[in-house]
XYZ file of C-alpha atoms in Angstrom:
717
model
C 0.007 0.036 0.062
C 1.243 3.490 -0.902
C 1.984 5.626 2.056
C 0.084 8.960 2.142
C 0.907 12.169 4.139
C 1.269 11.326 7.767
C -2.160 12.084 9.423
C -0.481 11.876 12.882
C 1.343 15.174 12.383
C -1.662 17.493 12.892
C -2.857 15.457 15.760
C 0.546 15.690 17.396
C 0.596 19.435 16.950
C -2.883 19.667 18.390
C -1.941 17.481 21.359
C 1.061 19.594 22.034
C -0.759 22.661 22.045
C -3.564 21.296 24.175
C -1.021 20.197 26.822
C 0.638 23.553 26.807
C -2.717 25.127 27.281
C -3.645 22.893 30.304
C -0.182 23.578 31.756
C -0.823 27.351 31.734
C -4.167 26.885 33.370
C -2.733 24.845 36.195
C 0.217 27.238 36.766
C -1.746 29.962 38.812
C -3.346 27.313 41.048
C -0.229 25.524 41.926
C 1.975 28.585 42.300
C -0.505 31.129 43.838
C 1.381 31.128 46.982
C 4.569 32.151 45.027
C 3.144 35.053 43.255
C 4.860 38.345 43.975
C 2.936 40.540 46.500
C 2.481 43.208 43.888
C 0.380 40.883 41.884
C -1.715 39.688 44.891
C -5.060 41.493 45.811
C -4.707 44.647 47.712
C -4.728 43.864 51.484
C -5.596 47.466 52.320
C -8.825 47.257 50.320
C -9.954 44.147 51.986
C -9.455 45.615 55.444
C -10.940 48.876 54.654
C -14.010 47.008 53.476
C -13.991 45.112 56.746
C -13.802 48.409 58.651
C -16.700 49.874 56.696
C -19.218 47.764 58.640
C -17.568 48.472 62.090
C -18.609 51.198 64.339
C -15.470 52.757 65.842
C -16.604 55.487 68.098
C -13.464 55.728 69.893
C -11.159 56.012 66.823
C -9.273 52.854 67.497
C -8.920 52.090 63.871
C -7.966 55.800 62.741
C -4.764 54.490 61.297
C -6.719 52.384 58.725
C -6.782 55.065 56.062
C -6.825 54.819 52.268
C -3.760 55.379 50.398
C -1.565 53.698 53.134
C -0.305 50.071 53.474
C -1.114 47.985 56.512
C 2.293 46.416 56.450
C 5.845 47.257 55.818
C 7.941 44.033 55.769
C 7.313 42.513 59.196
C 6.025 45.891 60.804
C 2.486 46.761 61.077
C 1.536 50.302 60.163
C -2.279 49.787 61.051
C -3.601 49.303 64.647
C -4.264 45.739 65.350
C -2.890 44.307 62.081
C -0.271 41.454 62.468
C 2.254 41.270 59.688
C 4.722 38.750 58.505
C 6.926 39.301 55.373
C 4.911 42.061 54.116
C 1.510 40.347 54.211
C -1.367 40.423 56.583
C -0.876 37.417 59.061
C -3.550 38.179 61.569
C -5.977 40.635 63.142
C -5.916 41.602 66.874
C -8.786 44.065 67.419
C -9.588 43.349 70.925
C -10.524 45.578 73.848
C -11.342 48.513 71.445
C -14.993 49.065 72.180
C -15.901 48.068 68.516
C -19.346 47.119 67.562
C -21.256 46.782 64.333
C -21.071 44.026 61.794
C -18.140 41.718 60.965
C -18.207 40.915 57.246
C -15.395 38.431 57.168
C -16.151 37.681 53.500
C -14.007 40.841 52.788
C -10.957 38.834 54.098
C -11.153 35.966 51.568
C -8.748 37.889 49.453
C -5.962 37.528 52.193
C -4.358 34.025 51.613
C -1.903 34.460 54.373
C -4.463 35.292 57.147
C -3.991 32.926 59.971
C -5.506 34.398 63.115
C -8.504 36.563 64.075
C -9.161 38.093 67.400
C -12.070 40.316 68.209
C -12.180 39.649 71.807
C -13.600 41.994 74.525
C -15.561 44.301 72.297
C -19.359 44.982 71.795
C -20.061 42.957 68.668
C -23.520 41.527 68.561
C -25.649 39.345 66.236
C -25.093 35.909 64.913
C -21.831 34.065 64.456
C -19.704 35.482 61.753
C -19.079 33.214 58.993
C -15.585 31.950 59.266
C -15.746 28.650 57.232
C -14.748 30.459 53.864
C -11.494 31.456 55.639
C -10.188 27.943 55.380
C -6.680 28.800 56.134
C -7.286 30.272 59.616
C -5.463 28.552 62.646
C -7.121 30.460 65.381
C -10.451 32.296 66.108
C -10.971 34.405 69.236
C -14.502 36.055 69.655
C -14.797 35.803 73.429
C -16.080 38.791 75.481
C -18.666 40.114 72.995
C -22.382 39.928 72.635
C -22.782 37.500 69.817
C -26.068 35.412 70.282
C -28.200 32.948 68.497
C -27.644 29.335 67.119
C -24.436 28.612 65.350
C -25.056 26.550 62.173
C -23.981 22.863 62.382
C -21.590 23.439 59.522
C -20.007 26.542 60.704
C -16.565 25.015 60.754
C -16.885 22.726 57.837
C -13.754 22.388 55.785
C -11.431 24.163 58.159
C -8.704 21.609 58.152
C -5.980 23.858 59.691
C -8.026 25.225 62.554
C -6.403 24.756 65.966
C -8.086 27.082 68.507
C -11.690 28.317 68.766
C -12.338 30.704 71.711
C -16.092 31.682 71.833
C -16.492 32.145 75.599
C -18.536 34.748 77.281
C -21.050 35.418 74.631
C -24.792 34.483 74.448
C -24.623 31.862 71.891
C -27.518 29.102 72.336
C -28.593 26.116 70.581
C -26.549 22.962 70.049
C -22.738 22.911 69.956
C -21.874 22.963 66.122
C -21.486 19.389 65.046
C -18.831 20.441 62.458
C -16.276 21.084 65.404
C -15.980 17.372 65.706
C -14.560 17.098 62.180
C -11.966 19.788 62.691
C -8.856 17.562 62.448
C -6.280 19.712 64.054
C -8.261 21.208 66.938
C -6.114 21.801 69.980
C -8.214 24.208 72.181
C -11.911 24.792 72.431
C -13.458 27.246 74.879
C -17.176 27.718 74.680
C -17.800 28.523 78.328
C -20.242 31.077 79.772
C -22.703 30.885 76.904
C -26.146 29.263 76.614
C -25.272 26.281 74.552
C -27.939 23.507 74.951
C -28.207 19.763 74.060
C -25.555 17.037 74.258
C -21.711 17.449 73.888
C -20.639 16.149 70.384
C -17.974 13.373 70.443
C -14.817 15.291 70.004
C -12.255 12.582 69.117
C -9.265 14.876 68.212
C -6.100 13.220 69.709
C -4.378 16.740 70.144
C -7.476 18.303 71.855
C -6.248 18.958 75.486
C -7.749 22.149 76.470
C -11.643 22.164 76.524
C -13.900 24.480 78.635
C -17.672 23.972 78.395
C -18.580 25.445 81.882
C -21.589 27.488 82.553
C -23.903 26.389 79.826
C -27.059 24.503 79.527
C -25.603 21.212 78.382
C -27.108 17.951 79.274
C -26.786 14.250 78.902
C -23.700 12.101 79.303
C -20.167 13.469 78.777
C -18.590 11.598 75.687
C -15.823 9.094 76.537
C -13.427 11.240 74.388
C -13.553 14.031 76.975
C -13.332 11.996 80.100
C -9.849 13.045 80.874
C -10.812 16.667 80.931
C -10.902 18.252 84.470
C -14.402 18.385 86.052
C -14.313 22.175 86.487
C -14.408 22.465 82.760
C -17.958 21.248 82.841
C -19.225 23.017 85.853
C -22.487 25.174 85.583
C -24.155 22.558 83.476
C -26.696 21.051 85.789
C -27.922 18.311 83.601
C -24.647 16.893 82.558
C -23.618 13.379 83.992
C -21.010 10.751 83.721
C -17.242 10.870 84.074
C -15.401 13.024 84.940
C -18.196 14.708 86.999
C -18.980 11.560 89.064
C -22.687 12.127 88.485
C -24.562 8.875 87.518
C -26.547 9.046 84.427
C -30.041 7.774 84.741
C -31.137 5.075 82.427
C -33.744 6.436 79.766
C -36.891 4.166 79.818
C -37.954 2.683 76.723
C -40.736 4.537 74.989
C -44.096 2.966 75.650
C -45.883 1.437 72.534
C -48.283 3.518 70.872
C -51.803 2.456 70.240
C -50.901 1.741 66.584
C -48.575 -0.850 67.801
C -51.150 -2.359 70.063
C -53.772 -2.703 67.319
C -54.103 -6.321 66.137
C -53.108 -6.791 62.509
C -55.377 -8.915 60.221
C -54.296 -12.409 59.526
C -54.496 -14.445 56.499
C -56.825 -17.231 56.072
C -53.855 -19.644 56.095
C -52.247 -20.201 59.360
C -48.579 -19.424 59.485
C -48.455 -17.251 56.373
C -48.044 -13.705 56.107
C -50.879 -11.366 54.848
C -50.742 -10.339 51.256
C -49.488 -6.714 50.217
C -53.077 -5.432 50.017
C -53.893 -6.773 53.451
C -50.709 -5.260 54.962
C -51.699 -1.734 53.524
C -55.109 -2.186 55.009
C -53.433 -3.152 58.390
C -51.321 -0.105 58.284
C -54.216 2.296 57.554
C -56.292 0.749 60.349
C -53.498 1.029 62.815
C -52.688 4.698 61.812
C -56.392 5.872 62.462
C -56.511 5.429 66.259
C -52.912 6.692 66.541
C -53.951 9.964 64.700
C -56.879 10.507 66.902
C -54.849 9.843 70.105
C -52.125 12.286 68.997
C -54.691 15.101 68.379
C -56.246 14.604 71.805
C -52.831 14.428 73.356
C -51.682 17.696 71.871
C -54.940 19.313 72.918
C -54.616 18.090 76.511
C -50.933 19.054 76.619
C -51.744 22.585 75.370
C -54.627 23.157 77.879
C -52.458 21.870 80.653
C -49.548 24.268 79.877
C -52.135 27.125 79.980
C -53.379 26.192 83.402
C -49.853 25.826 84.781
C -48.929 29.264 83.219
C -51.988 30.875 84.738
C -51.270 29.591 88.257
C -47.637 30.595 88.186
C -48.613 34.145 86.889
C -51.110 34.590 89.772
C -48.518 33.278 92.277
C -45.875 35.644 90.808
C -48.267 38.604 90.938
C -49.084 37.937 94.594
C -45.348 37.545 95.441
C -44.315 40.858 93.728
C -47.130 42.749 95.493
C -46.234 41.669 98.832
C -43.558 43.308 101.152
C -41.094 40.759 102.558
C -39.117 41.034 105.678
C -35.484 39.974 105.789
C -35.495 36.269 106.532
C -32.869 33.492 106.662
C -33.543 32.476 102.955
C -32.080 34.608 100.093
C -34.540 36.633 98.138
C -34.606 35.740 94.282
C -36.753 38.798 93.164
C -35.179 41.684 91.117
C -35.849 44.608 93.228
C -34.484 47.915 93.948
C -31.434 47.716 96.350
C -29.287 49.988 98.558
C -27.201 52.607 96.759
C -24.130 53.932 98.638
C -23.607 57.394 97.134
C -19.989 58.620 96.637
C -18.856 61.288 98.868
C -16.776 64.403 97.967
C -12.972 63.668 98.545
C -12.970 66.359 101.473
C -15.609 64.551 103.400
C -14.541 61.558 105.272
C -17.842 60.801 107.169
C -21.240 60.182 105.912
C -24.575 59.825 107.424
C -26.957 57.110 107.124
C -28.866 59.253 104.483
C -25.971 58.482 102.123
C -26.934 54.783 102.180
C -30.377 54.644 100.785
C -32.410 53.024 97.990
C -32.178 54.852 94.676
C -35.071 57.039 93.623
C -36.384 60.336 95.248
C -39.323 58.445 96.910
C -37.103 55.773 98.510
C -36.962 55.806 102.318
C -34.795 53.714 104.651
C -36.890 51.897 107.151
C -36.007 49.530 109.945
C -37.623 46.661 107.982
C -35.471 47.522 104.890
C -38.471 48.392 102.885
C -39.417 51.495 100.803
C -42.115 53.186 98.926
C -42.208 53.847 95.215
C -44.701 55.354 93.027
C -45.363 53.628 89.862
C -47.730 54.206 86.874
C -49.778 51.319 85.455
C -52.612 51.176 82.873
C -52.742 55.030 83.035
C -53.107 55.142 86.761
C -50.723 56.063 89.552
C -50.676 53.774 92.552
C -48.307 53.653 95.632
C -46.929 50.222 96.544
C -44.409 48.756 98.689
C -41.226 47.381 97.015
C -38.796 44.858 98.538
C -35.294 46.482 98.653
C -33.651 43.105 98.544
C -31.549 41.502 101.091
C -27.868 40.646 101.672
C -26.771 37.123 100.819
C -23.987 35.588 103.087
C -21.735 33.153 101.608
C -19.670 31.916 104.371
C -20.627 28.709 106.138
C -18.653 29.596 109.158
C -20.190 33.014 109.612
C -23.678 33.704 110.790
C -25.847 36.544 109.630
C -24.555 39.234 111.990
C -26.157 42.092 110.413
C -28.823 42.953 107.751
C -29.393 45.405 105.001
C -31.140 47.767 107.237
C -28.077 47.712 109.599
C -26.048 48.967 106.529
C -28.815 51.654 105.903
C -28.154 52.934 109.447
C -24.400 52.550 109.305
C -21.980 55.530 109.272
C -20.165 55.267 105.920
C -16.609 56.522 105.202
C -15.105 56.605 101.776
C -11.804 54.655 101.716
C -10.955 55.290 98.122
C -12.167 55.212 94.469
C -10.300 52.326 92.628
C -10.350 51.300 88.923
C -13.130 48.821 89.552
C -15.498 50.706 91.997
C -15.785 52.740 95.145
C -14.830 51.428 98.515
C -16.431 52.322 101.726
C -16.041 51.493 105.381
C -19.368 51.003 107.179
C -19.426 51.077 110.866
C -22.585 49.310 112.296
C -24.400 50.331 115.171
C -22.849 47.286 117.069
C -19.429 48.683 116.567
C -18.378 46.172 114.010
C -16.889 47.684 110.656
C -17.117 45.975 107.257
C -15.840 47.176 103.872
C -18.340 47.700 101.152
C -17.115 47.545 97.651
C -19.609 48.980 94.948
C -19.145 47.761 91.432
C -20.990 48.998 88.382
C -19.102 47.014 85.731
C -20.523 43.594 86.498
C -23.804 43.642 84.649
C -22.484 41.093 82.067
C -23.849 38.046 83.590
C -27.264 37.174 84.875
C -28.381 36.813 88.410
C -28.165 33.056 88.645
C -24.644 32.987 87.206
C -23.492 35.922 89.508
C -24.782 34.092 92.572
C -23.316 30.723 91.610
C -19.892 32.455 91.216
C -20.302 34.283 94.616
C -20.931 31.005 96.318
C -17.934 29.551 94.690
C -15.889 32.409 96.249
C -17.535 32.018 99.601
C -16.126 28.601 99.684
C -12.524 29.734 99.261
C -10.621 29.592 102.506
C -6.936 30.544 102.836
C -5.007 32.691 105.402
C -3.735 35.052 102.822
C -7.128 35.799 101.189
C -9.434 38.385 102.472
C -12.685 36.446 102.561
C -15.937 37.477 100.974
C -18.595 37.764 103.616
C -21.627 38.698 101.799
C -22.877 40.321 98.533
C -25.824 42.292 97.271
C -27.215 41.891 93.672
C -28.886 44.297 91.464
C -28.928 44.540 87.788
C -27.278 47.960 87.595
C -24.620 47.492 90.359
C -23.299 45.051 92.764
C -22.046 45.144 96.451
C -19.319 42.926 97.774
C -18.801 42.966 101.541
C -15.535 41.950 103.309
C -14.235 42.374 106.690
C -12.429 45.487 107.577
C -8.636 45.453 107.974
C -7.065 48.269 109.859
C -3.709 48.337 108.318
C -3.238 49.915 104.912
C -2.324 48.353 101.599
C 1.174 47.121 100.548
C 1.278 50.063 98.225
C 0.910 52.491 101.049
C 3.463 50.625 103.101
C 6.008 50.815 100.241
C 5.250 54.147 98.522
C 3.199 56.256 101.070
C 0.554 58.595 99.742
C 2.683 61.671 98.672
C 4.661 64.289 99.972
C 4.566 64.888 103.673
C 3.191 61.302 104.370
C 4.807 58.352 106.060
C 6.608 55.543 104.062
C 7.541 52.363 105.637
C 11.060 51.032 105.740
C 10.287 47.360 105.845
C 13.180 44.891 106.517
C 13.995 42.065 104.345
C 12.403 39.401 106.552
C 9.103 41.166 106.250
C 9.256 41.754 102.557
C 10.011 38.040 102.013
C 7.253 37.026 104.249
C 4.901 39.159 102.202
C 6.025 37.601 98.988
C 5.726 34.061 100.257
C 2.155 34.770 101.465
C 1.189 36.236 98.208
C 2.698 33.292 96.268
C 0.853 30.915 98.509
C -2.509 32.527 98.072
C -2.044 32.770 94.262
C -1.244 28.958 94.297
C -4.372 28.142 96.254
C -6.431 30.253 93.710
C -5.016 28.257 90.781
C -5.830 24.907 92.533
C -9.418 25.921 93.534
C -10.499 27.927 90.370
C -8.545 25.877 87.766
C -11.549 26.438 85.336
C -10.634 30.090 85.127
C -7.849 31.197 82.730
C -6.859 34.089 84.894
C -7.699 32.966 88.612
C -6.868 36.316 90.087
C -6.767 38.855 87.337
C -5.974 41.953 89.347
C -2.941 41.250 91.346
C -1.075 44.508 92.492
C 0.165 46.130 95.577
C -2.752 48.235 96.059
C -4.915 45.097 96.268
C -2.897 43.385 98.965
C -3.862 44.388 102.476
C -1.656 43.689 105.591
C -2.718 42.540 108.962
C -1.132 43.508 112.260
C 1.631 40.788 111.704
C 2.238 42.060 107.993
C 0.621 39.018 106.587
C -0.648 39.799 103.237
C -4.444 39.470 102.377
C -5.340 39.353 98.687
C -8.402 41.289 97.631
C -10.319 41.728 94.332
C -9.510 38.250 93.123
C -11.452 36.008 90.771
C -13.675 38.848 89.511
C -12.949 38.339 85.825
C -15.929 35.863 85.194
C -18.349 38.417 86.361
C -16.675 41.714 85.060
C -17.667 43.365 81.745
C -15.009 42.051 79.482
C -14.323 45.487 77.832
C -13.747 47.134 81.213
C -11.603 44.260 82.341
C -9.358 44.533 79.489
C -8.873 48.270 80.162
C -8.470 48.120 83.905
C -7.369 44.782 85.244
C -3.639 44.390 85.260
C -3.564 40.656 84.020
C -5.165 41.923 80.796
C -1.995 44.098 80.190
C 0.285 41.153 79.983
C 2.648 40.630 76.876
C 0.634 37.819 75.498
C -2.482 39.928 75.320
C -0.596 42.269 72.973
C 1.030 39.504 70.979
C -1.797 36.877 70.526
C -5.045 38.882 71.689
C -5.761 36.759 74.663
C -4.601 36.099 78.380
C -3.050 32.903 79.564
C -2.592 30.819 82.709
C 0.729 32.714 83.042
C -0.923 36.384 83.074
C -1.092 36.199 86.897
C 2.546 34.967 86.992
C 3.520 38.014 85.077
C 1.844 40.239 87.624
C 3.502 38.269 90.468
C 6.895 38.985 88.943
C 6.282 42.777 88.765
C 5.076 42.695 92.315
C 8.257 40.968 93.356
C 10.264 43.624 91.714
C 8.241 46.360 93.171
C 8.528 44.964 96.765
C 12.374 44.812 96.464
C 12.979 48.067 94.513
C 10.448 50.153 96.434
C 9.273 51.617 93.202
C 5.650 51.435 91.714
C 5.354 48.960 88.818
C 4.168 49.981 85.441
C 1.692 47.604 83.867
C 1.139 49.312 80.562
C 3.505 47.838 78.048
C 5.770 50.414 76.183
C 4.491 51.328 72.666
C 8.211 51.335 71.317
C 9.863 47.927 70.933
C 11.385 46.867 74.189
C 14.946 45.748 74.678
C 15.806 42.338 74.639
C 16.058 42.197 78.333
C 12.214 42.105 78.633
C 9.001 43.909 78.370
C 6.608 44.692 81.211
C 7.443 48.022 82.511
C 10.237 50.371 83.764
C 11.174 47.935 86.623
C 11.772 45.168 84.095
C 13.824 47.213 81.910
C 15.881 48.746 84.688
C 16.691 45.343 86.112
C 17.359 43.740 82.870
C 19.674 46.433 81.756
C 21.631 46.401 85.050
C 24.468 43.766 85.599
C 23.522 41.377 88.175
C 26.565 42.341 90.408
C 25.076 45.810 90.642
C 21.464 44.880 91.572
C 21.958 45.385 95.310
C 23.282 48.891 94.874
C 21.159 49.891 91.906
C 17.831 48.085 91.931
C 17.148 47.197 95.655
C 15.314 49.921 97.691
C 17.861 52.249 99.476
C 15.777 51.977 102.561
C 16.178 48.328 102.784
C 19.120 48.034 104.980
C 20.842 44.573 105.061
C 24.158 43.668 106.830
C 24.279 40.053 106.342
C 25.676 38.518 103.163
C 23.239 35.560 103.497
C 20.274 38.005 103.038
C 22.001 39.793 100.130
C 22.390 36.395 98.342
C 18.641 35.680 98.923
C 17.596 38.992 97.480
C 19.501 38.316 94.256
C 17.766 35.023 94.083
C 14.330 36.638 94.532
C 15.050 39.212 91.785
C 16.148 36.391 89.517
C 12.635 34.702 90.240
C 10.860 37.910 89.542
C 12.578 38.411 86.208
C 11.835 34.845 85.278
C 8.043 35.528 86.050
C 8.163 38.724 83.969
C 9.518 37.032 80.908
C 7.825 38.567 77.793
C 7.748 35.373 75.908
C 4.927 33.445 77.444
C 6.462 30.041 76.570
C 9.665 30.911 78.361
C 7.972 32.426 81.414
C 7.913 30.190 84.557
C 5.010 28.157 85.588
C 3.412 29.374 88.816
C 4.435 26.165 90.606
C 7.961 26.611 89.651
C 8.002 30.150 90.938
C 6.278 29.222 94.187
C 8.720 26.393 94.900
C 11.610 28.611 94.289
C 10.203 31.365 96.628
C 9.679 28.909 99.336
C 13.288 27.940 99.285
C 14.375 31.468 100.220
C 15.377 32.340 103.771
C 15.714 35.363 105.907
C 17.848 35.437 109.015
C 15.978 36.299 112.074
C 17.265 38.882 114.455
C 16.278 39.256 118.165
C 14.307 42.322 119.159
C 14.134 43.645 115.530
C 11.044 45.787 114.705
C 9.470 44.407 111.552
C 9.200 47.985 110.078
C 9.519 51.671 111.051
C 8.412 54.784 109.297
C 10.083 57.739 107.720
C 8.374 60.566 106.286
C 9.108 61.794 102.826
C 10.055 65.354 104.099
C 11.284 64.311 107.531
C 8.506 66.143 109.406
C 6.006 63.417 110.183
C 5.717 61.732 113.547
C 7.475 58.229 113.241
C 5.047 56.622 115.704
C 1.707 57.246 113.941
C -0.427 54.090 113.035
C -1.049 53.101 109.541
C -4.550 53.589 108.107
C -6.222 51.973 105.140
C -6.145 52.956 101.595
């Protein structure tokens, strides 16, 4: 056969062109990460689109302006933007009082985005859609006002996600089932919400940190979570099984319906099954009585519910209209309560008129009641209202005073701190108590607040100032402690200003104070291990001293009931380096505060908790004290760092001081992974010693200007 023109040549050319075209189509997909940044979508446009839906009344995002770039190499030019190699790596917009809508779809054009933190703001509404940001490693949304049910597939396809923190919101409904399918999940915090239903079976092997406390979950805890601490499930009254130790009740089998009881028609032949038409007829006959039964059952249940609701409504009306005396059982009604009015700074004493119920018509009476005029249905009627009552939380203390005793007490303003106003109330019996008035505690409801107060009432340690009682009202809360005549550690170390006394405390007393604080902090970590920050506000002004200079910690464990935006601004644990670096606190945030406190006690200089805006030197970050100590050679610490008033003559004590400074610096380490664990710090502190000297006064006082009497007693701050 004669050979013709080779037909394979056009085909070969076509196939080569087709292969080249396919290669060009695949190139952008395979090398998308390698594209130069100049060809990538504009990160500034994406962030500005996100900002357009955010309400920024405080101007926290004022640096986000068109025509500028959010990143310059590894440095961020926009507030809250985390940069890496010139690209946006994460957003840390926390504690900025932001609200509005989070349109995360605008961030899909940022392929390098790995972490999002919007903690401690005022965002509300449903859960933002995050599943389209499949490259995320961490999501922090705690401390906002998000609410509603999270879709079951909210986290579907997020194969790289490691940390999900949604705590302290108002989420409800079931826990999203898609969380069980996130393969790399390491940490899940859903505490302090209103999640309902059963806990999904979370079988991720690397999942070690789970917090589901204070929700409305029920049923048996899955076997995959039985190694989690029991405190991580606290506050869910219907949970059972390990590790809680609560036995799960067996679910009774459902009773057969009338349809199942109805006899089926049989065939004419014994031992044979009915024919298909006969089976259909049997099903229809069986369904008829079931349908009738269901209709009557629904009607009966509906009428019964109406009857119960009517009885409850009548009982509630009677209860609200009656005036209650103070009794041995805590009242659960929401009612007006006492209001201790602030006094001008130049007036130390206040009469009982300053301790009264709010409102012009409220009058304090011996029974603790009051009168209030209210308008209902167009008419104005006078009625008695219950001012509420104090709730005592200590099992070892009786009810030694009532609310009306506070109303008649003489009130003295002790000070106005970041978290509230502090008063000394002297009862008619002569007993004095300290009343702390908080306004920034309306984040949690009454039931959650009271449960946390009962938890604090069970704490018992010689270096903790115990909570005696509390008063709950939606607008403000009163916490009541015993009065301690000595002033705070801050007053002891620094005095109150020019012309006022400053204590010269010997090394043995300073070491005793440090040990007492460390022991109390360790106790809080053991008893409140469900809290990320068990203290939260550890500083010298929150440490009182008894007659023997034993420290008494105050204002502890208030983070769960504080408004998170205010906590982020006011509480010192929220100023730790990890908050700035990662947008969240850690179990070591209190350790950082302890380190600063140790340096303050030794140096006699106030600690600075606000981190410097400029990059800190390699010696550490955490305030002037850390910078000074870190930049001073260790051989010069005793002459340069230690308080000049701290006179020490023994070489043994000098060596112990240097050891304590080392401990303080290890606790202040800016890198949270390098910072010491609390147990390590406490063990090292307990090893320190101070040489006892006979007939040595524990402290004496010198005035700042040398004109004060050295023998005056110390008051309270």
